[in-house]
Tab-separated table of C-alpha atoms in Angstrom:
chain	number	residue	atom	x	y	z
A	1	MET	CA	20.015	9.169	32.903
A	2	ARG	CA	23.738	10.104	33.591
A	3	ILE	CA	25.542	12.549	31.008
A	4	ASP	CA	28.942	13.182	30.277
A	5	ILE	CA	28.920	16.685	28.789
A	6	GLY	CA	32.510	16.978	26.489
A	7	CYS	CA	33.305	13.168	26.612
A	8	GLY	CA	35.550	13.240	23.808
A	9	SER	CA	37.280	9.752	23.244
A	10	SER	CA	37.106	9.133	26.987
A	11	LYS	CA	33.390	9.042	27.905
A	12	GLU	CA	32.672	8.119	31.714
A	13	ALA	CA	31.105	4.304	31.530
A	14	GLY	CA	27.536	4.469	31.772
A	15	TYR	CA	26.930	7.999	30.749
A	16	LEU	CA	25.279	9.116	27.615
A	17	GLY	CA	28.095	11.226	25.655
A	18	ILE	CA	27.575	14.990	24.463
A	19	ASP	CA	30.419	16.465	22.388
A	20	ARG	CA	30.605	19.341	19.471
A	21	ILE	CA	32.657	16.635	17.638
A	22	ALA	CA	31.628	13.258	16.174
A	23	GLY	CA	33.723	10.261	17.863
A	24	PRO	CA	32.828	6.402	18.653
A	25	ASN	CA	32.001	7.345	22.020
A	26	VAL	CA	29.670	10.525	21.326
A	27	ASP	CA	25.821	9.614	21.701
A	28	ILE	CA	24.912	13.323	21.003
A	29	VAL	CA	26.847	15.668	18.644
A	30	CYS	CA	25.786	19.145	19.678
A	31	ASP	CA	27.094	22.853	20.512
A	32	ILE	CA	25.749	23.169	24.115
A	33	SER	CA	26.037	26.778	23.740
A	34	GLN	CA	23.325	26.383	21.505
A	35	GLY	CA	20.955	24.043	23.415
A	36	ILE	CA	21.135	20.055	24.299
A	37	PRO	CA	18.875	18.170	22.511
A	38	LEU	CA	17.156	16.289	25.313
A	39	PRO	CA	13.792	16.848	27.126
A	40	ASP	CA	13.408	18.630	30.379
A	41	ASN	CA	13.981	17.183	33.614
A	42	THR	CA	15.704	14.055	31.808
A	43	ALA	CA	19.382	13.840	33.545
A	44	GLU	CA	19.636	12.909	37.039
A	45	PHE	CA	23.669	13.390	36.950
A	46	VAL	CA	25.591	15.807	34.564
A	47	MET	CA	29.575	15.263	34.498
A	48	ALA	CA	31.578	18.499	32.786
A	49	SER	CA	35.041	17.262	33.095
A	50	ARG	CA	37.506	20.043	31.736
A	51	VAL	CA	35.351	21.451	29.448
A	52	LEU	CA	33.219	24.550	30.462
A	53	PRO	CA	36.391	26.931	30.485
A	54	TYR	CA	36.065	26.497	26.499
A	55	ILE	CA	32.586	27.762	25.838
A	56	ASP	CA	31.829	31.155	24.763
A	57	ASP	CA	28.314	31.916	27.045
A	58	LEU	CA	28.687	30.279	30.540
A	59	SER	CA	25.275	31.281	31.520
A	60	ALA	CA	23.351	29.687	28.448
A	61	VAL	CA	25.208	26.503	29.361
A	62	MET	CA	24.279	26.437	32.602
A	63	SER	CA	20.883	27.435	32.099
A	64	GLU	CA	20.341	24.206	29.822
A	65	ILE	CA	22.167	21.935	32.111
A	66	HIS	CA	19.704	23.094	34.493
A	67	ARG	CA	16.512	22.744	32.205
A	68	ILE	CA	17.535	19.087	31.502
A	69	SER	CA	18.314	17.970	34.897
A	70	THR	CA	15.547	16.953	37.529
A	71	HIS	CA	15.091	18.495	40.861
A	72	LYS	CA	18.155	17.483	43.139
A	73	ALA	CA	20.280	16.125	40.206
A	74	ILE	CA	23.868	16.366	40.492
A	75	VAL	CA	26.388	18.385	38.561
A	76	CYS	CA	29.991	17.571	38.830
A	77	ILE	CA	32.454	20.227	37.235
A	78	LEU	CA	36.279	19.782	37.173
A	79	ALA	CA	37.753	22.951	35.698
A	80	PRO	CA	41.114	24.670	36.041
A	81	TYR	CA	41.825	27.024	38.835
A	82	ALA	CA	41.701	30.500	37.473
A	83	HIS	CA	44.889	31.910	39.540
A	84	SER	CA	47.520	29.561	38.286
A	85	PHE	CA	49.727	31.064	35.424
A	86	VAL	CA	49.617	28.169	32.854
A	87	HIS	CA	45.756	28.687	32.757
A	88	MET	CA	45.890	32.347	32.529
A	89	SER	CA	47.859	32.336	29.752
A	90	ASN	CA	45.952	29.771	27.874
A	91	PRO	CA	44.261	31.567	24.925
A	92	SER	CA	41.391	28.877	24.646
A	93	PHE	CA	40.038	29.602	28.184
A	94	LYS	CA	37.253	31.710	28.285
A	95	GLN	CA	35.581	31.204	31.568
A	96	LYS	CA	37.255	31.104	34.911
A	97	PHE	CA	36.795	29.060	38.179
A	98	ASP	CA	37.550	29.651	41.541
A	99	GLU	CA	36.160	29.542	45.083
A	100	TYR	CA	33.638	32.372	44.385
A	101	THR	CA	32.121	30.746	41.329
A	102	PRO	CA	29.474	29.097	43.520
A	103	ARG	CA	28.042	31.961	44.612
A	104	TYR	CA	27.607	33.432	40.933
A	105	PHE	CA	25.256	30.094	40.390
A	106	THR	CA	22.271	31.094	42.577
A	107	GLY	CA	20.424	33.687	44.706
A	108	SER	CA	20.416	31.313	47.651
A	109	PHE	CA	23.824	30.478	48.543
A	110	PHE	CA	24.462	27.414	50.657
A	111	GLN	CA	27.848	26.692	52.218
A	112	PRO	CA	28.398	23.171	53.064
A	113	PRO	CA	29.518	22.603	56.503
A	114	SER	CA	32.897	20.846	55.431
A	115	GLY	CA	35.369	21.810	52.670
A	116	PRO	CA	36.768	25.056	51.345
A	117	VAL	CA	34.780	28.300	52.000
A	118	CYS	CA	33.387	30.508	49.376
A	119	PRO	CA	34.281	33.693	50.278
A	120	LEU	CA	31.781	36.808	50.382
A	121	ILE	CA	32.099	38.984	47.471
A	122	PRO	CA	32.023	42.629	48.973
A	123	ASP	CA	31.515	45.795	46.976
A	124	TYR	CA	29.802	44.360	44.197
A	125	PRO	CA	26.020	43.102	43.891
A	126	ILE	CA	25.553	39.561	42.657
A	127	PRO	CA	22.877	39.306	39.837
A	128	VAL	CA	20.241	36.296	40.302
A	129	PRO	CA	21.052	33.847	37.977
A	130	PRO	CA	18.533	32.447	35.461
A	131	PHE	CA	19.107	28.945	37.227
A	132	ASP	CA	19.743	27.619	40.710
A	133	TYR	CA	22.674	25.390	41.580
A	134	ARG	CA	23.439	24.805	45.453
A	135	LEU	CA	26.998	23.943	46.459
A	136	LEU	CA	27.462	20.369	47.984
A	137	ARG	CA	31.143	20.068	47.890
A	138	MET	CA	34.124	21.764	46.880
A	139	GLU	CA	37.588	20.375	46.479
A	140	LEU	CA	41.158	22.160	45.166
A	141	PHE	CA	43.754	20.135	43.700
A	142	TYR	CA	47.466	21.547	44.724
A	143	GLN	CA	50.106	21.837	42.089
A	144	TYR	CA	53.861	20.893	42.775
A	145	PRO	CA	55.167	21.502	45.493
A	146	TYR	CA	52.131	22.332	47.451
A	147	GLU	CA	50.474	18.811	47.123
A	148	ASP	CA	53.145	17.657	49.439
A	149	PRO	CA	51.341	16.146	52.472
A	150	LEU	CA	53.786	17.987	54.408
A	151	TYR	CA	51.713	21.179	53.959
A	152	GLU	CA	48.588	21.896	56.557
A	153	THR	CA	45.468	22.986	55.478
A	154	GLU	CA	45.720	26.492	56.865
A	155	GLU	CA	49.195	26.974	55.468
A	156	LEU	CA	47.681	26.106	51.559
A	157	GLU	CA	44.988	28.425	52.511
A	158	ILE	CA	46.803	31.435	53.179
A	159	LEU	CA	49.390	30.917	50.529
A	160	LYS	CA	46.544	30.596	48.055
A	161	THR	CA	45.160	33.852	49.168
A	162	LEU	CA	48.599	35.594	48.823
A	163	GLN	CA	49.887	33.979	45.672
A	164	ALA	CA	49.116	32.260	42.582
A	165	ASN	CA	50.319	28.829	41.216
A	166	VAL	CA	48.956	26.952	44.399
A	167	VAL	CA	46.451	25.493	42.966
A	168	HIS	CA	46.095	23.416	39.803
A	169	GLU	CA	42.322	22.582	39.464
A	170	ILE	CA	39.138	23.003	41.382
A	171	MET	CA	36.222	20.516	41.609
A	172	TYR	CA	32.156	21.305	42.669
A	173	HIS	CA	29.713	19.164	43.017
A	174	PHE	CA	26.004	21.137	42.955
A	175	THR	CA	22.848	19.995	43.154
A	176	VAL	CA	20.190	21.200	40.755
A	177	ILE	CA	17.221	23.247	42.719
A	178	LYS	CA	13.961	23.581	41.031
A	179	GLU	CA	11.698	23.272	44.423
A	180	ASN	CA	11.811	24.235	47.682
A	181	ILE	CA	14.673	22.821	49.718
A	182	SER	CA	15.506	22.847	53.308
A	183	ILE	CA	19.364	23.678	54.959
A	184	HIS	CA	18.622	20.463	56.701
A	185	GLU	CA	18.165	18.290	53.366
A	186	LEU	CA	21.419	20.306	51.833
A	187	GLU	CA	23.595	19.877	54.572
A	188	LEU	CA	22.553	15.973	54.635
A	189	MET	CA	23.098	15.811	50.834
A	190	SER	CA	26.461	17.703	51.361
A	191	ARG	CA	27.885	14.619	53.309
A	192	GLY	CA	26.853	12.281	50.564
A	193	LEU	CA	29.184	10.565	48.353
A	194	TYR	CA	29.083	11.511	44.396
A	195	ALA	CA	30.829	10.269	41.000
A	196	GLU	CA	33.920	12.243	40.055
A	197	PRO	CA	35.920	12.282	36.441
A	198	ARG	CA	37.823	9.065	36.533
A	199	VAL	CA	40.898	10.993	35.379
A	200	LEU	CA	41.563	12.102	39.036
A	201	MET	CA	42.034	8.686	39.858
A	202	LYS	CA	45.432	8.808	38.920
A	203	ARG	CA	45.993	11.760	41.253
A	204	ARG	CA	44.236	10.203	43.994
A	205	LEU	CA	46.389	7.424	43.841
A	206	LYS	CA	49.865	9.092	43.586
A	207	SER	CA	48.545	11.650	46.649
A	208	HIS	CA	47.845	8.185	48.348
A	209	ASP	CA	51.268	6.809	47.829
A	210	ARG	CA	53.064	9.830	48.751
A	211	GLN	CA	51.166	9.846	52.322
A	212	ASN	CA	51.805	6.140	52.804
A	213	SER	CA	55.620	6.906	52.007
A	214	LEU	CA	56.283	9.466	54.804
């Protein structure tokens, strides 16, 4: 089963839609912070697009998603990047997401061979969470003018470290871990192609058009 959490009026095609407000595309109405009315090991893919920043208790929600997911299920999260003034100023955003976030979602962090790096967290110990999500893929979506293909990856890496308002959104693909798994298997999974929110389609088309115009 594929599940779209916080689907609203634009549920992903072929997904079971969950939202706390009823609507024509919502199949289950619930507050995910209070629990998701589905059995254990139900979901093989969970989409959470632009919804998790609004919740009160991220740990409770991630625990519920972990409970209803099968071993090696894929969880895709699209969220506002924490270090952008427009997101910092939004009083509705209660949760923050950046490159460090995946390290707080597991007691056995795995760094995918390709893509942005999740930096080490110095000084403060990371508590082992009551769930285990291993990162398979992380992607940053830059805001104007840094989305221009004239910027090199190395330049962007330095810029986002030195200043705010470089990255607009961040997307993760995690796999749910409930049994032993090898690093080799995680590496193989990290090379896979996984579904992503269709709201990104327009962004990718614009990026493709800009690159073709150069």
